[in-house]
Amino acid sequence: MSAPSADPASVNLRPWLGQMRPFAGLMALGILLNLIALASSVGLIALSGWFLSAAALAGTSAATAATFNFLLPSAGVRGFAITRTAGRYGERVASHEGTLRLLSRLRRHLYQAIEPLSPTALQRYGSSDLMARLTADVDALDNLYLRVVTPSIVAMGIIVLCGVVIGVFVPAIGIFAALALAISGTLGPWLAWRRGHRLSHHWQALDTDLRARLLERLPALSELLLYGRWQPETEALLDAQRERDQQELALAGLWGRSQLLSQVLLGLTITGVLAMAAWWSVNRDLSPTLIALMGLSVMGAFEAIAMLPQAWQNLGRIQRAAGRLDELTERVPSIAFPAESRAIPDDNGLEIRDLDVRFADGTRALSEFSLTLAPGEHFALLGPSGGGKTTLLNTLVRFVPPTSGSILLGGVPLEQLDEATLRASMAVAPQETHLFVASYRDNLKLGNPAAGDDELYELLQALDLTGWLDDQPDGLDSYPDEGGSSLSGGQLKRFGIARALLSRAPILLLDEPTEGLDERTARRVLATIRARAGSRTLLMITHHAGGLEQLDRIGIMDEGQLLEVGPPQALLENLDSRFSALQQQIVL
Amino acid sequence: MAQLPTVRQWLRATSRRAGPWQRLTVLAGTLSTLLLLVQAWAIATVAQRMVLDQAPLNTVLLPLALLPLAFAGRGLLAWLKTRAGARAGIAVRQSIRRELLERLAHLGPLWAQRQHSATLGNRIWDQVDALQSYHADFRPQTLLCATIPLVILAVVFPLNWAAGVILMVTGPLIPLNMIMVGFGARGRQEAQFVEMSRMSRHFLDTLRGLPTLKLFGISRRHADTVYEASENFRQRTMRVLRLAFLSSTALEFFSSVSIAILALYIGFSYLGQFHFGTWGHGIDLFTGLFLLILAPEFYQPLRDLGVHYHAKAEAEAAAEDLIPMLERPVAERQGAEPWQVPEALALRLHQVTGRYAGQRSPALKALDMTIEAGERLAVIGPSGSGKSTLLNILMGFMRLEEGALLARGDDGEETDIARLAPEQWQRSIAWVGQRPVILSGTLADNLRLADIEASEEALHEALNQADLGDWVARLPNGLATTLGDRGQPVSGGQARRIALARAFLRDAPLLLLDEPTASLDRDSEARVLAALERLCRGRTVIMLTHRLALLQLADRVLMLDQGRAVALDTLEALRTSGGPLATDTTREANHVRAFS
């Protein structure tokens, strides 16, 4: 992402933690079972250690060996073996159930946070694949419970338990063990977490840049190869990649050092416990058979502590993800609609008055653009790409706020219409047609859920898509490939037009409906659009001059300004007009 | 076509690129087990001395001194393992990424265009990164799953064969146990990874389609659909997981049971109930505790492997995507005859036939023609007529299926360009396309694309020639102005003229133009035309265009249809009545219509 992020260490995770509230019971159960499994694990090894010591001591004489009560410890050992296994299974089921439920909620929550944002602003804000990053970020957030909260609570529980078990015999050793374990478990990971933020942040910045650079170079492959520059570009990219990987290596080193620190502290802890226990057994009344129990309890607790570095590492990742999501919703403006329309449009005419659109980076997409479309008029706006046509369309659907000027629909300013009314008034085929991973029928019916199959077939035929449909294994019930690659660019475009034409909205807005089509198909598509548009107001934008004679009026725009407007014949006859200049080509 | 390697073969083979790092990772993990022996020895010794020997405190000083050292040593090895693992993964990724980028040059732009550019970028970037954890963690861990248990068994058996047998029978080395554990892990991996990533993709699809949902006025209601879809996924996933966890808990079970059996066996041996397994010399507390401490570590590597299973799934998915690009054989480039870029260049096409991979009929069929040095040839035809194919062949991006493309330089000798390395041949070409590339970087960087060594004067001269002199004079930082994404905006006409300036800098004898004036406004078109006229002087020019103004610059016009030449003559001759481009008399003279 281009924008610098706030300090990830200060990201507030509370709202995200709040999302867990409905599943508190389930999650508590997961934690409890996890605690039981781990406590059994510690219990198993510690009890075994004591059992061996006591049995060995008893075994030194035949009399003590015969009276040694082995029933209780052996039952305990078997019991711990069973509770450990059962606890682990139950914990896995409960925690995954909880995590997945949480994930469903998180997705809805994030969707609701992103939904009101202006799609155009979102696009301008994000890097090449903001959405993929967002998805990865939500997936990261669901680790908060499974990989951060649970292990932390469980580790603390085990440490306390370990301290209590030892403390029953010698309180001083118990307190020392618990404190030392807590410090050894958390100090290293905490340091790494603090310092890891900077490295991760730097890595992320380098990675985003490199990715963008690669994506920019790929479409330029022909030119780069032709001019012999692909090889140097490759080297430059790989060099920069090495710099990024250095950060990764430094991060690995950081976590490696945190492990080293933990191990050293744990070594001192267990040595301290053993030494104290040995001293107590010699100088006080501690039974020496308990030395092994104490040592092995501490060792058994390592398993719980070993989860902490992972938890801190994940915490860093989650904070960065949450930080990005928070920042996104803060920085990208949302579109505000009144709860209810303040007036009802008189008709389906459109009036654009002195419209100015400037983006945050200073580029001026529209300047003093004025145009009035009579109700039912069919109008084409012509101009080179980058001339502001798409921005105009985005302003009409309120994806882009005008810097100044106004748009009136049937005499009512757009801002006075509620979202439902605005959307119901306009059917749009945007530049990029998005096909959802759903059947083609469902994709089409987005335009009009009530449309029958007959209407769909009829429309697809009019748009020359029957050949394509015949190739589909299950007709309209077929699914598009992910990414929609089962339709060619021109077919996808027409599919989008079909979707818009199905809608009953009184205004039709089409972005480049004939792009990627050959001349014959383009004319046929235009004729269909005109026929289906009927008495609706039609505004289509295009940089393709062919076939436009059929429309009521055309306008030519460039650099954000309307340069010419008039009926196509009149413009064509005027040899000085830009429209007639555009026609100076051989049409095959 | 040669068989592509399977995902597993490929992943195993690529791990060799890690060099010594992966071995170092395994070595560090194995050495760590040796230090564990020291730890177990120290703890068991302390217990033995204090419980049975009733020895004074100073006899345990040595084990107590060695114990923290062993821990520190294991910490160091953990650090080494983490670093070496990261290095191994990085080495593999860097090597694969380099190969991908080099491959791309071999496969060429024609191949690249058929891939979605986001998909291609995703492959080169994210899919390669997805291999990291496999090579850094998973693969070393699979090796440790063999070495660590073996080290432990090698120590345990000489001490007590019964304990060795207990570990063996419950251990993961037994195929039956392995299968159960493996089945559980696989089931979990499938459910978690496959289903979860499907769910992620569904969510991603929704987010990407959000503008569409908005335009159709259903975006708000859709929040519940998102939730329901996610909940459906949850139910499906949990059904699989409940079963899968059952078998993956097997490992936990074996590990617990073995400790329990071991403890009972040793305890009852102390109490005189059991008398076997000790090779005849009995068992003391030291040995018992030592064995007990080793037991959990016997299972630890396999439990750790479970943590990294997702890395395997991720890497396998990535490998599936990468293998076709990396392992599909590409035609070897033929020789590299020496070739000097000539002053003037003539071309002869002999039965030139070109076909795109996987297409039934050739896109260009048996084209025969000669283009003199300094001639300007325009090529017209409807889309799909073979114009771009001809251009691709001329640029050396497409191999001929039949025929030959012969170049004649200053010495009058004809050279078959198939015998030149593509980069050799490409040195004689300058190109201006429909959508010239503006890379983010300074204006100078963008111009030097065509000639990296060009001096500032040369850059200014080229800019003047391309009619950009005024523009650059107005730019805040002149040649050092940043263009592209976050820099100075560049209009379509300016981009076209930057491409022209590159062509001036290139100063090549062959100039290829692809609709250089398409979708420009009239003013821009006029300026580009004037610059083009200067650029064409003294060069052999082949241009794809439908613009009349540009066609009028051409000496001859080649008309293609369905891959064949249908006419080759001057524009005037083609436009005479009865000719294929006969002027439509019902319109103004400058509106030309032709229907073929």
PDB file of C-alpha atoms in Angstrom, chain A residues 210 213-214 217-218 221 224-225 228-242, chain B residues 94-106 124-125:
ATOM      1  CA  LEU A 210       9.010  -4.701  -6.323  1.00  0.00           C
ATOM      2  CA  ARG A 213       7.617  -2.820 -10.628  1.00  0.00           C
ATOM      3  CA  LEU A 214       7.314  -6.337 -11.951  1.00  0.00           C
ATOM      4  CA  ARG A 217       7.402  -4.383 -16.625  1.00  0.00           C
ATOM      5  CA  LEU A 218       5.454  -7.455 -17.708  1.00  0.00           C
ATOM      6  CA  LEU A 221       7.995  -7.225 -22.323  1.00  0.00           C
ATOM      7  CA  LEU A 224      12.107  -4.377 -23.245  1.00  0.00           C
ATOM      8  CA  LEU A 225      13.135  -7.426 -25.257  1.00  0.00           C
ATOM      9  CA  GLY A 228      17.664  -5.462 -25.270  1.00  0.00           C
ATOM     10  CA  ARG A 229      16.652  -4.238 -21.828  1.00  0.00           C
ATOM     11  CA  TRP A 230      14.933  -7.288 -20.384  1.00  0.00           C
ATOM     12  CA  GLN A 231      18.190  -8.778 -19.101  1.00  0.00           C
ATOM     13  CA  PRO A 232      19.281  -5.616 -17.216  1.00  0.00           C
ATOM     14  CA  GLU A 233      15.737  -5.218 -15.882  1.00  0.00           C
ATOM     15  CA  THR A 234      15.833  -8.786 -14.643  1.00  0.00           C
ATOM     16  CA  GLU A 235      19.139  -8.171 -12.907  1.00  0.00           C
ATOM     17  CA  ALA A 236      17.864  -4.980 -11.320  1.00  0.00           C
ATOM     18  CA  LEU A 237      14.756  -6.737 -10.094  1.00  0.00           C
ATOM     19  CA  LEU A 238      16.761  -9.614  -8.662  1.00  0.00           C
ATOM     20  CA  ASP A 239      19.155  -7.203  -6.969  1.00  0.00           C
ATOM     21  CA  ALA A 240      16.275  -5.384  -5.356  1.00  0.00           C
ATOM     22  CA  GLN A 241      14.829  -8.716  -4.377  1.00  0.00           C
ATOM     23  CA  ARG A 242      18.041  -9.564  -2.567  1.00  0.00           C
TER      24      ARG A 242
ATOM     25  CA  GLN B  94      15.991 -16.442  -5.797  1.00  0.00           C
ATOM     26  CA  SER B  95      17.143 -19.172  -8.116  1.00  0.00           C
ATOM     27  CA  ILE B  96      13.621 -20.023  -9.269  1.00  0.00           C
ATOM     28  CA  ARG B  97      12.687 -16.394  -9.767  1.00  0.00           C
ATOM     29  CA  ARG B  98      15.754 -15.815 -11.875  1.00  0.00           C
ATOM     30  CA  GLU B  99      14.915 -18.829 -13.962  1.00  0.00           C
ATOM     31  CA  LEU B 100      11.327 -17.647 -14.415  1.00  0.00           C
ATOM     32  CA  LEU B 101      12.422 -14.220 -15.617  1.00  0.00           C
ATOM     33  CA  GLU B 102      14.945 -15.733 -18.001  1.00  0.00           C
ATOM     34  CA  ARG B 103      12.357 -18.219 -19.200  1.00  0.00           C
ATOM     35  CA  LEU B 104      10.040 -15.373 -19.960  1.00  0.00           C
ATOM     36  CA  ALA B 105      12.560 -13.955 -22.413  1.00  0.00           C
ATOM     37  CA  HIS B 106      12.705 -17.336 -24.157  1.00  0.00           C
ATOM     38  CA  ILE B 124       6.665 -14.788 -10.641  1.00  0.00           C
ATOM     39  CA  TRP B 125       6.074 -13.033  -7.366  1.00  0.00           C
TER      40      TRP B 125
END
